[in-house]
Amino acid sequence: FDVELGSLFSSPDEVARHIAWAAGPGGSCAEYLQQTVEHLGALGLRDESLERIRVRVERLVAAGEAAQRTAPA
């Protein structure tokens, strides 16, 4: 867990929750994170902190989408 992020958020899970549901004019933060990790990989670079957060975000998004599909209308 990055020290700089640690000063803003209490845990990697909190960071992931914010990224999973936040969006801006350019799209969702989750998509931006995914693209960033992919582009770093294409350059032969690996950031373990970003990859761990990406996995958490993917799980949260998948769980949220599953909940939306099963929620009564």
PDB file of C-alpha atoms in Angstrom:
ATOM      1  CA  PHE A   1       0.000   0.000   0.000  1.00  0.00           C
ATOM      2  CA  ASP A   2       1.464   3.294  -1.139  1.00  0.00           C
ATOM      3  CA  VAL A   3       2.439   5.682   1.649  1.00  0.00           C
ATOM      4  CA  GLU A   4       1.058   8.690  -0.249  1.00  0.00           C
ATOM      5  CA  LEU A   5      -2.318   7.030  -0.733  1.00  0.00           C
ATOM      6  CA  GLY A   6      -2.186   5.949   2.890  1.00  0.00           C
ATOM      7  CA  SER A   7      -2.307   9.572   3.969  1.00  0.00           C
ATOM      8  CA  LEU A   8      -5.585  10.084   2.064  1.00  0.00           C
ATOM      9  CA  PHE A   9      -7.357   6.771   2.599  1.00  0.00           C
ATOM     10  CA  SER A  10      -7.400   4.327   5.465  1.00  0.00           C
ATOM     11  CA  SER A  11      -6.884   1.158   3.421  1.00  0.00           C
ATOM     12  CA  PRO A  12      -6.410  -0.291  -0.064  1.00  0.00           C
ATOM     13  CA  ASP A  13     -10.039  -1.431   0.117  1.00  0.00           C
ATOM     14  CA  GLU A  14     -11.178   2.162   0.620  1.00  0.00           C
ATOM     15  CA  VAL A  15      -9.080   3.268  -2.366  1.00  0.00           C
ATOM     16  CA  ALA A  16     -10.639   0.485  -4.451  1.00  0.00           C
ATOM     17  CA  ARG A  17     -14.181   1.479  -3.424  1.00  0.00           C
ATOM     18  CA  HIS A  18     -13.591   5.055  -4.541  1.00  0.00           C
ATOM     19  CA  ILE A  19     -12.060   3.985  -7.867  1.00  0.00           C
ATOM     20  CA  ALA A  20     -14.740   1.351  -8.537  1.00  0.00           C
ATOM     21  CA  TRP A  21     -17.604   3.846  -8.552  1.00  0.00           C
ATOM     22  CA  ALA A  22     -16.013   7.175  -9.467  1.00  0.00           C
ATOM     23  CA  ALA A  23     -16.189   8.659 -12.946  1.00  0.00           C
ATOM     24  CA  GLY A  24     -15.276  11.857 -14.698  1.00  0.00           C
ATOM     25  CA  PRO A  25     -15.712  13.446 -18.107  1.00  0.00           C
ATOM     26  CA  GLY A  26     -13.295  10.922 -19.624  1.00  0.00           C
ATOM     27  CA  GLY A  27     -15.057   7.842 -18.266  1.00  0.00           C
ATOM     28  CA  SER A  28     -14.910   5.639 -15.214  1.00  0.00           C
ATOM     29  CA  CYS A  29     -11.935   5.561 -12.919  1.00  0.00           C
ATOM     30  CA  ALA A  30     -12.058   1.759 -12.989  1.00  0.00           C
ATOM     31  CA  GLU A  31     -11.574   1.769 -16.766  1.00  0.00           C
ATOM     32  CA  TYR A  32      -8.777   4.322 -16.481  1.00  0.00           C
ATOM     33  CA  LEU A  33      -6.991   2.167 -13.893  1.00  0.00           C
ATOM     34  CA  GLN A  34      -7.373  -0.936 -16.089  1.00  0.00           C
ATOM     35  CA  GLN A  35      -5.985   0.897 -19.118  1.00  0.00           C
ATOM     36  CA  THR A  36      -3.090   2.292 -17.087  1.00  0.00           C
ATOM     37  CA  VAL A  37      -2.079  -1.151 -15.818  1.00  0.00           C
ATOM     38  CA  GLU A  38      -2.368  -2.586 -19.353  1.00  0.00           C
ATOM     39  CA  HIS A  39      -0.269   0.199 -20.893  1.00  0.00           C
ATOM     40  CA  LEU A  40       2.404  -0.147 -18.229  1.00  0.00           C
ATOM     41  CA  GLY A  41       2.496  -3.890 -18.941  1.00  0.00           C
ATOM     42  CA  ALA A  42       2.854  -3.231 -22.664  1.00  0.00           C
ATOM     43  CA  LEU A  43       5.898  -1.092 -21.840  1.00  0.00           C
ATOM     44  CA  GLY A  44       7.351  -3.891 -19.739  1.00  0.00           C
ATOM     45  CA  LEU A  45       6.601  -2.075 -16.494  1.00  0.00           C
ATOM     46  CA  ARG A  46       4.798  -3.538 -13.519  1.00  0.00           C
ATOM     47  CA  ASP A  47       3.410  -1.668 -10.540  1.00  0.00           C
ATOM     48  CA  GLU A  48       2.364  -4.186  -7.908  1.00  0.00           C
ATOM     49  CA  SER A  49       0.387  -1.614  -5.910  1.00  0.00           C
ATOM     50  CA  LEU A  50      -1.692  -0.651  -8.946  1.00  0.00           C
ATOM     51  CA  GLU A  51      -2.222  -4.294  -9.831  1.00  0.00           C
ATOM     52  CA  ARG A  52      -3.468  -5.123  -6.328  1.00  0.00           C
ATOM     53  CA  ILE A  53      -5.881  -2.180  -6.408  1.00  0.00           C
ATOM     54  CA  ARG A  54      -7.034  -3.201  -9.917  1.00  0.00           C
ATOM     55  CA  VAL A  55      -7.931  -6.688  -8.680  1.00  0.00           C
ATOM     56  CA  ARG A  56      -9.937  -5.215  -5.786  1.00  0.00           C
ATOM     57  CA  VAL A  57     -11.707  -2.781  -8.135  1.00  0.00           C
ATOM     58  CA  GLU A  58     -12.592  -5.559 -10.592  1.00  0.00           C
ATOM     59  CA  ARG A  59     -14.126  -7.611  -7.765  1.00  0.00           C
ATOM     60  CA  LEU A  60     -16.158  -4.660  -6.493  1.00  0.00           C
ATOM     61  CA  VAL A  61     -17.420  -3.758  -9.968  1.00  0.00           C
ATOM     62  CA  ALA A  62     -18.322  -7.382 -10.729  1.00  0.00           C
ATOM     63  CA  ALA A  63     -20.162  -7.717  -7.402  1.00  0.00           C
ATOM     64  CA  GLY A  64     -22.007  -4.446  -7.988  1.00  0.00           C
ATOM     65  CA  GLU A  65     -23.050  -5.434 -11.495  1.00  0.00           C
ATOM     66  CA  ALA A  66     -24.248  -8.821 -10.250  1.00  0.00           C
ATOM     67  CA  ALA A  67     -26.271  -7.124  -7.513  1.00  0.00           C
ATOM     68  CA  GLN A  68     -27.868  -4.758 -10.049  1.00  0.00           C
ATOM     69  CA  ARG A  69     -28.880  -7.689 -12.275  1.00  0.00           C
ATOM     70  CA  THR A  70     -30.541  -9.504  -9.363  1.00  0.00           C
ATOM     71  CA  ALA A  71     -32.196  -6.492  -7.700  1.00  0.00           C
ATOM     72  CA  PRO A  72     -35.955  -6.196  -8.077  1.00  0.00           C
ATOM     73  CA  ALA A  73     -37.102  -3.454 -10.446  1.00  0.00           C
TER      74      ALA A  73
END
